[in-house]
Short mmCIF file of C-alpha atoms in Angstrom, two decimals:
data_model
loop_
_atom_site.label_atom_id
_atom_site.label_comp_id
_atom_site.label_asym_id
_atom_site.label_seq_id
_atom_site.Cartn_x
_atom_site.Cartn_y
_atom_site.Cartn_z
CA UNK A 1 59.68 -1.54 22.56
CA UNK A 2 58.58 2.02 23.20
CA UNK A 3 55.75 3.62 21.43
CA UNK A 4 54.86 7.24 21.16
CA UNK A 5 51.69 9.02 20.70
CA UNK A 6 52.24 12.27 18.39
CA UNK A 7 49.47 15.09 17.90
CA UNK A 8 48.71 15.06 14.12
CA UNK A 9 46.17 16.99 12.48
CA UNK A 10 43.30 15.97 10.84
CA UNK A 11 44.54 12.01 11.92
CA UNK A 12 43.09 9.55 14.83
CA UNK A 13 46.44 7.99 15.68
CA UNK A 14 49.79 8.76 15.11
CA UNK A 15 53.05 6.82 16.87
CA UNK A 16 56.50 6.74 16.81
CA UNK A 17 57.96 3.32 17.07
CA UNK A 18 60.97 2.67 18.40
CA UNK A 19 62.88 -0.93 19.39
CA UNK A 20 66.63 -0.45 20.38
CA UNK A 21 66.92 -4.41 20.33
CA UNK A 22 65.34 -4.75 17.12
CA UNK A 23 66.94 -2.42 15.23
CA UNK A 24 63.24 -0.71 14.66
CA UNK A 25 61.98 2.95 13.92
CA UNK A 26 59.54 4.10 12.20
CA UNK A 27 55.94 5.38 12.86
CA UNK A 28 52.00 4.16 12.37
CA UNK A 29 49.46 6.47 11.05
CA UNK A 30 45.87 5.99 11.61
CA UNK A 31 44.25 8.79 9.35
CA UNK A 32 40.18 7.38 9.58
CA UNK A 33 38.44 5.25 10.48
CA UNK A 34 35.00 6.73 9.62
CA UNK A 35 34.57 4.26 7.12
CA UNK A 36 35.97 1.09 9.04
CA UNK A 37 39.53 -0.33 10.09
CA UNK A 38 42.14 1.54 8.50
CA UNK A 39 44.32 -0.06 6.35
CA UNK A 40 47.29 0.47 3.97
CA UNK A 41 50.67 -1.00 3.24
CA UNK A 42 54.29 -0.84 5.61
CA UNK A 43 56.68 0.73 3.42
CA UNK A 44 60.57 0.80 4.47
CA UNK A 45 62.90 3.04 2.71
CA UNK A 46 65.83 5.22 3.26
CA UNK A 47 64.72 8.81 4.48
CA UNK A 48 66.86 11.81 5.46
CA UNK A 49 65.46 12.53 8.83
CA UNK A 50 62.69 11.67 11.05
CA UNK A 51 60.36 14.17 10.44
CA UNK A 52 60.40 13.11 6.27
CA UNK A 53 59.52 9.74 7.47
CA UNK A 54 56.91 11.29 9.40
CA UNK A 55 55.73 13.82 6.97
CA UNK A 56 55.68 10.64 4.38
CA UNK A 57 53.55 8.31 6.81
CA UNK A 58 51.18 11.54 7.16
CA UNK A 59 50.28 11.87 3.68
CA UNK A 60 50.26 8.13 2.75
CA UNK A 61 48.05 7.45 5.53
CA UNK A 62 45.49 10.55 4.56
CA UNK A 63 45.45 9.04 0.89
CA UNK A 64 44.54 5.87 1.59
CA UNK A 65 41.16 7.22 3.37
CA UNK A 66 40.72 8.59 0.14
CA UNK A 67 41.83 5.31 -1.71
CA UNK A 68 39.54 3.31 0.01
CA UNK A 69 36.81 5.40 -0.39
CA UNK A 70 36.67 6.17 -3.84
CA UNK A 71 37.18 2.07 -4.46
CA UNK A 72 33.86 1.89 -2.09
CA UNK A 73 35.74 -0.15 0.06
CA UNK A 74 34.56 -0.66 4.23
CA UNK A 75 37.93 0.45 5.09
CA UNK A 76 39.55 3.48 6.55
CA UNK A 77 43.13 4.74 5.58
CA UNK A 78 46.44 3.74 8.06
CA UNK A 79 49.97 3.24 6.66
CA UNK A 80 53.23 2.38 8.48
CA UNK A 81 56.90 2.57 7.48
CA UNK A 82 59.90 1.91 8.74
CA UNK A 83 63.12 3.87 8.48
CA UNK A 84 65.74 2.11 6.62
CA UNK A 85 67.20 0.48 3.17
CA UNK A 86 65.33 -2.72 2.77
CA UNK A 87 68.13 -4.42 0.47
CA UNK A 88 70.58 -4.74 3.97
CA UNK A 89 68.80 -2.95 7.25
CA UNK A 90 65.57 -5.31 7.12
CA UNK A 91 66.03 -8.50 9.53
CA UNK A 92 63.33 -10.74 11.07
CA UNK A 93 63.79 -8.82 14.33
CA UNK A 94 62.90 -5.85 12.99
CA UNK A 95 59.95 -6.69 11.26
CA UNK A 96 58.70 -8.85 14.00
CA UNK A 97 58.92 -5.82 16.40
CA UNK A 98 56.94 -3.89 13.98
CA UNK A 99 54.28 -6.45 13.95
CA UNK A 100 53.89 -6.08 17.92
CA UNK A 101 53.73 -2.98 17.43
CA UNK A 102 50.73 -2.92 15.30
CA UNK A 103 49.02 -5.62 17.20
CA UNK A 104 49.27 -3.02 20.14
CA UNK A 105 46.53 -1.27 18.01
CA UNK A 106 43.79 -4.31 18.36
CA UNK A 107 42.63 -3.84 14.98
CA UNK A 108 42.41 -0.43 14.41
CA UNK A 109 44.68 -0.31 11.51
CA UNK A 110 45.35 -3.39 8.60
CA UNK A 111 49.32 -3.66 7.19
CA UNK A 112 49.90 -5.28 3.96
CA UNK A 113 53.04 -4.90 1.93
CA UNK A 114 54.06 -1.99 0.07
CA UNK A 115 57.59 -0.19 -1.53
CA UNK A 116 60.24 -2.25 0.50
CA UNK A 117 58.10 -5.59 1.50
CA UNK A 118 57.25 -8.53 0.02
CA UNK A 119 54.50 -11.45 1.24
CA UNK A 120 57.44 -13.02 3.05
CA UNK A 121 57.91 -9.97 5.04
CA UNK A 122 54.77 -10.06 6.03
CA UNK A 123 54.21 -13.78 6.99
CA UNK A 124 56.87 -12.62 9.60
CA UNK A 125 54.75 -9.72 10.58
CA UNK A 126 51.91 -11.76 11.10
CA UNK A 127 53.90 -14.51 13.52
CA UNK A 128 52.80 -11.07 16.05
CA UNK A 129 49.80 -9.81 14.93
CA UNK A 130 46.85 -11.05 13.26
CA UNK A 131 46.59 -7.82 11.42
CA UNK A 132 47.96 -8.60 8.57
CA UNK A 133 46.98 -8.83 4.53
CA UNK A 134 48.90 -9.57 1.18
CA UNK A 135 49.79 -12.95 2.68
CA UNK A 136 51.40 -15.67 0.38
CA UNK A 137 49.12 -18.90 2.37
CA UNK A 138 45.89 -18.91 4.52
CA UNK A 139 42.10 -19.46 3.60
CA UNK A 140 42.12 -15.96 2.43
CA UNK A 141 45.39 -15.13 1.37
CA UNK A 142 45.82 -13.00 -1.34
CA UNK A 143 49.38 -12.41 -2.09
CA UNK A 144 51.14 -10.00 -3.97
CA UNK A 145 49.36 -7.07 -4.43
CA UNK A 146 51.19 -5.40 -7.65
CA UNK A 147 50.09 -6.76 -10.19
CA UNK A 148 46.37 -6.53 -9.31
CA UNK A 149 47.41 -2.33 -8.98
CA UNK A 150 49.10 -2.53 -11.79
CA UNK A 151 46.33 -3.68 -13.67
CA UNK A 152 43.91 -1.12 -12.15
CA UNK A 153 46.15 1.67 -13.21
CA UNK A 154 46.37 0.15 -16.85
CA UNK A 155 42.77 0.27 -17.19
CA UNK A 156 43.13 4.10 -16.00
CA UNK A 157 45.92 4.46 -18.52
CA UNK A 158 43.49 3.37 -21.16
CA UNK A 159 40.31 5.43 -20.23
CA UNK A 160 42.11 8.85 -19.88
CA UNK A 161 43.64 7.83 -23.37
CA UNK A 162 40.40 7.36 -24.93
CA UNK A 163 39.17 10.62 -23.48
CA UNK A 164 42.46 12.88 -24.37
CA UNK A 165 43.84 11.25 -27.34
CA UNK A 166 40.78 8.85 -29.16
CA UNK A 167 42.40 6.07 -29.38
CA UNK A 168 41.60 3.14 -27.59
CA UNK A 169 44.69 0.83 -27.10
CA UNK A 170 48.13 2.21 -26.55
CA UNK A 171 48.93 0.84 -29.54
CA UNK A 172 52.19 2.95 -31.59
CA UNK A 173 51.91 5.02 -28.04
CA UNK A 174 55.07 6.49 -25.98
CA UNK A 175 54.55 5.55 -22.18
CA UNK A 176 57.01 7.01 -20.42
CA UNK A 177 57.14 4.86 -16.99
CA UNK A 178 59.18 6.11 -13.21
CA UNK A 179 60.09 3.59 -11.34
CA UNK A 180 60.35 -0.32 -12.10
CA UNK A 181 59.22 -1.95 -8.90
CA UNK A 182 56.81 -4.66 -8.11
CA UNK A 183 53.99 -2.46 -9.24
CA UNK A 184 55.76 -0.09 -12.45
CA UNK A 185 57.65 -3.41 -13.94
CA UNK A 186 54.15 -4.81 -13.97
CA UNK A 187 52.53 -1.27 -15.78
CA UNK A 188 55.25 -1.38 -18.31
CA UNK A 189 54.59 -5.17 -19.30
CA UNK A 190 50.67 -4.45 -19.76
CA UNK A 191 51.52 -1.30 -21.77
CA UNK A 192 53.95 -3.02 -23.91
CA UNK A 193 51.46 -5.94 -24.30
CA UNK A 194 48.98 -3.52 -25.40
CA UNK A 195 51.60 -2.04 -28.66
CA UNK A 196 53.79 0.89 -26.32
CA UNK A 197 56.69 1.79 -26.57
CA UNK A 198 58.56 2.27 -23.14
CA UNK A 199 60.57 4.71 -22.24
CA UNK A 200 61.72 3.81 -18.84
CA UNK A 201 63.68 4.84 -15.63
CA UNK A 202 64.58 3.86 -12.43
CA UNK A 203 67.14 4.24 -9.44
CA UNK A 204 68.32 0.39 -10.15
CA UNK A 205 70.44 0.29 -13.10
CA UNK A 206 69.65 -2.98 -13.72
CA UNK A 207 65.85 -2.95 -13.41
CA UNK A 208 66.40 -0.18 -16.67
CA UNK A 209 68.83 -3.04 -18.56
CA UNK A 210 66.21 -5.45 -18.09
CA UNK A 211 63.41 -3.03 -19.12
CA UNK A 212 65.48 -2.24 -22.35
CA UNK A 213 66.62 -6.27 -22.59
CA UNK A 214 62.89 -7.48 -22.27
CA UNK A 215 61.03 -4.89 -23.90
CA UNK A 216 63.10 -3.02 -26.27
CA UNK A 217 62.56 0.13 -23.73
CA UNK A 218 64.73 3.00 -24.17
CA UNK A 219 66.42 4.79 -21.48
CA UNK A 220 66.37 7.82 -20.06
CA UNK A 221 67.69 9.80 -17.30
CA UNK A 222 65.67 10.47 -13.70
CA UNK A 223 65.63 14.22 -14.08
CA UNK A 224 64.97 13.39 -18.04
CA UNK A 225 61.87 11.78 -17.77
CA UNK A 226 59.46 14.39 -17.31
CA UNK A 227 60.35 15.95 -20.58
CA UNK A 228 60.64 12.83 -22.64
CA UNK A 229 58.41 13.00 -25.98
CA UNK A 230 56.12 10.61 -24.45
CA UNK A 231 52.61 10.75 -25.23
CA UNK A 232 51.54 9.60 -21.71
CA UNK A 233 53.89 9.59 -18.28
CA UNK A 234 52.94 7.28 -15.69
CA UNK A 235 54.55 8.27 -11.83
CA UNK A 236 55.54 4.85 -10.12
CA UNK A 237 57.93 5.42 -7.58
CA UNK A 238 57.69 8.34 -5.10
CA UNK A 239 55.26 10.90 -4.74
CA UNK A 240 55.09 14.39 -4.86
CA UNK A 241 56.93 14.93 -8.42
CA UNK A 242 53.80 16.58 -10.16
CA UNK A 243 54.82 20.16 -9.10
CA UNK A 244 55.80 23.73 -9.83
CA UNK A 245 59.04 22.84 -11.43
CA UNK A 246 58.44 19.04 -13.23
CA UNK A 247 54.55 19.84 -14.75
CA UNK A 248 56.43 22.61 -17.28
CA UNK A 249 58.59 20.10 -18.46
CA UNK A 250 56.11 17.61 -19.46
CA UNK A 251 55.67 16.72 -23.14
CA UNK A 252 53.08 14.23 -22.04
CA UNK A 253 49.20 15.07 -22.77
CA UNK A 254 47.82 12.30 -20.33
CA UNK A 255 49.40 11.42 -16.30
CA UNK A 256 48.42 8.00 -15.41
CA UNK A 257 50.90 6.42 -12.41
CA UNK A 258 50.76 3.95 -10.01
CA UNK A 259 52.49 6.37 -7.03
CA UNK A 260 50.78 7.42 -4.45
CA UNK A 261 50.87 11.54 -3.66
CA UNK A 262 51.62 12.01 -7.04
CA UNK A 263 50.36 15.70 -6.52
CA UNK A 264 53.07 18.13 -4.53
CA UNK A 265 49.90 21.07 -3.89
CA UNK A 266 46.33 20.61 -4.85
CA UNK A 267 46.99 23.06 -6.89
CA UNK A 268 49.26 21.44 -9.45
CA UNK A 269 46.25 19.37 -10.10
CA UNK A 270 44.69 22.62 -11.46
CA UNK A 271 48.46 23.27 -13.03
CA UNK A 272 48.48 20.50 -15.55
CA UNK A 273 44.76 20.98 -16.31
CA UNK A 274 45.60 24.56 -17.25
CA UNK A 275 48.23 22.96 -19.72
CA UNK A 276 45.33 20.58 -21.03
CA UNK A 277 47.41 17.30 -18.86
CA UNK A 278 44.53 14.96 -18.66
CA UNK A 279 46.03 13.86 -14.53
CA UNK A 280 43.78 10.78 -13.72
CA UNK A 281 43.49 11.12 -9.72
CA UNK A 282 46.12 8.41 -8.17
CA UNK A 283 43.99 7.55 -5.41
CA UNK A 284 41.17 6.31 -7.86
CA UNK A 285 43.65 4.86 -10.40
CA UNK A 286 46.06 2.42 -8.47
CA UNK A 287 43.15 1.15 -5.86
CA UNK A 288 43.50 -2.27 -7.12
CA UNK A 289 46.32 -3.38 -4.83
CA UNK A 290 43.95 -2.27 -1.43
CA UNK A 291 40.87 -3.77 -3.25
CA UNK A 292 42.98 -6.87 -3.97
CA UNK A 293 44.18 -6.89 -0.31
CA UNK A 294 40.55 -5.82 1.20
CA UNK A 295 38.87 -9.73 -0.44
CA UNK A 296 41.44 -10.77 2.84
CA UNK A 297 40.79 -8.41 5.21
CA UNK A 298 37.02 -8.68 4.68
CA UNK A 299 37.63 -12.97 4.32
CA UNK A 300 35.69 -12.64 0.89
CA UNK A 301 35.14 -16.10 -0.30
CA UNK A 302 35.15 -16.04 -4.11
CA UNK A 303 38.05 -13.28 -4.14
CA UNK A 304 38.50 -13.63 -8.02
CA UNK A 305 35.48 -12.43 -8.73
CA UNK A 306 34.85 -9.82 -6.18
CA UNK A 307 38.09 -8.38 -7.15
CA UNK A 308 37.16 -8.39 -10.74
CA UNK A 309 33.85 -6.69 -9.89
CA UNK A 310 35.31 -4.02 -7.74
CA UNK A 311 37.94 -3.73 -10.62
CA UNK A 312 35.69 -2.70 -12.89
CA UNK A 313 33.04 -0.61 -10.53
CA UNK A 314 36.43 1.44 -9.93
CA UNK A 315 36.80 2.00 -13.88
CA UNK A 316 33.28 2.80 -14.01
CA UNK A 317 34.32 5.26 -11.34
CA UNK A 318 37.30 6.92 -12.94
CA UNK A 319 35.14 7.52 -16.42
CA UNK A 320 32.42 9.47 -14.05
CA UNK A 321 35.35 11.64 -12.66
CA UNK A 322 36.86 12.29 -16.66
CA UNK A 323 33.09 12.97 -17.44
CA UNK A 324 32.15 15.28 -14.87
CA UNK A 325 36.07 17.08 -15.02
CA UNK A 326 35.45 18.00 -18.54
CA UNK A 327 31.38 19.01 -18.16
CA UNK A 328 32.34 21.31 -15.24
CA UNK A 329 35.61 22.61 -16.54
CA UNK A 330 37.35 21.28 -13.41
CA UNK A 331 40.52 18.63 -12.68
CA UNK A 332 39.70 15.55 -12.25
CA UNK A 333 41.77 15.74 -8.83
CA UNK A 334 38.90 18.11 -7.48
CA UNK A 335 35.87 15.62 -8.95
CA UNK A 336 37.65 12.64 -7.48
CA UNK A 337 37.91 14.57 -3.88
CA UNK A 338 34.70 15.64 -4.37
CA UNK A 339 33.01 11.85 -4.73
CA UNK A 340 35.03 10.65 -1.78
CA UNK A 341 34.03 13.67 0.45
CA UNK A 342 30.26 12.70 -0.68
CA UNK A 343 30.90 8.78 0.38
CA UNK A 344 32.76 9.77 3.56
CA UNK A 345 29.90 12.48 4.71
CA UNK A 346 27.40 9.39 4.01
CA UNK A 347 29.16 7.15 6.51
CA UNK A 348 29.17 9.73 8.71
CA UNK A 349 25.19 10.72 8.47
#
């Protein structure tokens, strides 16, 4: 096992993480800890080089400081991936090395599943380390986190439809969803439950057939989906594809996604507002996953109910952002940075 230290600015810790053995690589990114321990998900995909992986890891890490702040959460933001296709690369060995690794960091940063894992992986992880959420048993296990995002970014779906459309259900709606994962396959049943119609892609052909099979969903292709006649588009897969050359196509009047880094510049924030996009800030609307895995972290008794209550003190927090965006003449984006800059100078004071 070797592991790296890398220079990274505006970040605590950074590491490259390497085990020949194992089969390992991949890196751990401690953005803050202002707040308390970092924590955010271990992510494995396939990435081109090293320095996307690291690039990825970099911004992940940074949004989950915001994440956890704007959910009000004790935590700070970390992330972790590792470099590889999880459908054939990922072995025990592999993920047990990366759970040494991050028990090297004595509690300074939190892993819980994210794109790639599941709450198997990360029983594995935590045979190494006991710094580990999103478990499937324990006194404080709390599983899965997807559907508890999904259903945070639903009820974001819903209040930035009631403030650019009227309307309060999706009912006789277009959502137009990216990506059919753990967390976007749970989005698209809530919307559908709620009177949507889907219009639906992902990488996995048959993730789209079963979309279409269980839902009546129609299809459409990736580079098609940003200029689908939906009334609302909702980013679940990778982020950065709100930019320059995808925000012109959109037909969409309201962005609601579960993906984190949703945003390519800043400025594309103030891009779609320009176009009157009503963009509900990414890092306030799919916090339910980290506030869902935070009940463990934090060994919260009654985690139904906590959950629910943070749920709901983080819709509370999304309408203030939509409020304030539309008072001041602003993006959300830059009210939601705003509130978590505010929370993060009071920690610090």
């Amino acid at each position: 096992m070797r592991i790296t230290a890398i220079d990274a600015e505006e970040h605590e810790e950074v590491y490259r993480v390497e085990d020949a053995e194992a089969g390992l690589k991949g890196f751990i990114a401690v953005h803050s800890t202002r707040l308390g321990p970092a924590a955010g998900g271990l992510r494995m995909r396939v990435y081109r080089c090293d320095d996307e992986a690291l690039r990825d890891v970099l911004n992940l890490s940074r949004g989950m400081t915001f994440k956890n702040a704007a959910a009000d959460l004790p935590l700070g933001g970390g992330k972790a991936v590792i470099i590889g296709d999880p459908s054939h690369d990922k072995t025990p060995a592999i993920l047990r090395a990366m759970g040494r690794a991050i028990g090297q960091l004595e509690g300074r940063y939190w892993t819980a599943e994210d794109m790639g894992m599941t709450p198997d992986d990360m029983a594995v992880i935590a045979a190494e380390t006991p710094f580990v959420a999103g478990l499937a048993g324990g006194d404080f296990a709390s599983g899965d986190p997807s559907p508890v995002t999904a259903l945070g970014v639903f009820n974001a779906v819903r209040r930035a439809t009631r403030h650019r459309l009227g309307y309060d259900s999706l009912y006789g709606l277009t959502v137009s969803v990216q990506g059919l994962g753990n967390v976007g396959r749970h989005l698209a049943q809530l919307v559908h439950g709620d009177g949507a119609h889907l219009v639906v892609t992902d990488i996995d052909p048959a993730r789209v057939a079963a979309a279409i099979a269980e839902w009546g969903a129609e299809a459409a292709a990736e580079d098609d989906i940003y200029k689908t006649g939906a009334d609302i588009f909702a980013p679940c897969a990778i982020g950065g594809v709100l930019n320059a050359e995808t925000i012109p196509q959109l037909r969409a009047r309201v962005v609601v996604g579960a993906a984190n880094n949703q945003l390519a510049t800043p400025a594309d924030g103030d891009r779609m507002a320009q176009r009157g996009i009503l963009y509900a800030p990414d890092f306030v609307a799919n916090g339910g996953g980290i506030i869902n895995v935070a009940a463990e972290i934090l060994k919260v008794a009654d985690r139904p109910s906590w959950v629910a209550s943070k749920l709901t003190a983080l819709d509370a927090t999304m309408e203030a952002i939509l409020v304030a965006a539309r008072t001041e003449g602003v993006s959300p984006n830059a009210v939601a940075e705003r509130i978590v800059a505010e929370r993060m100078s009071r920690a610090a004071a």
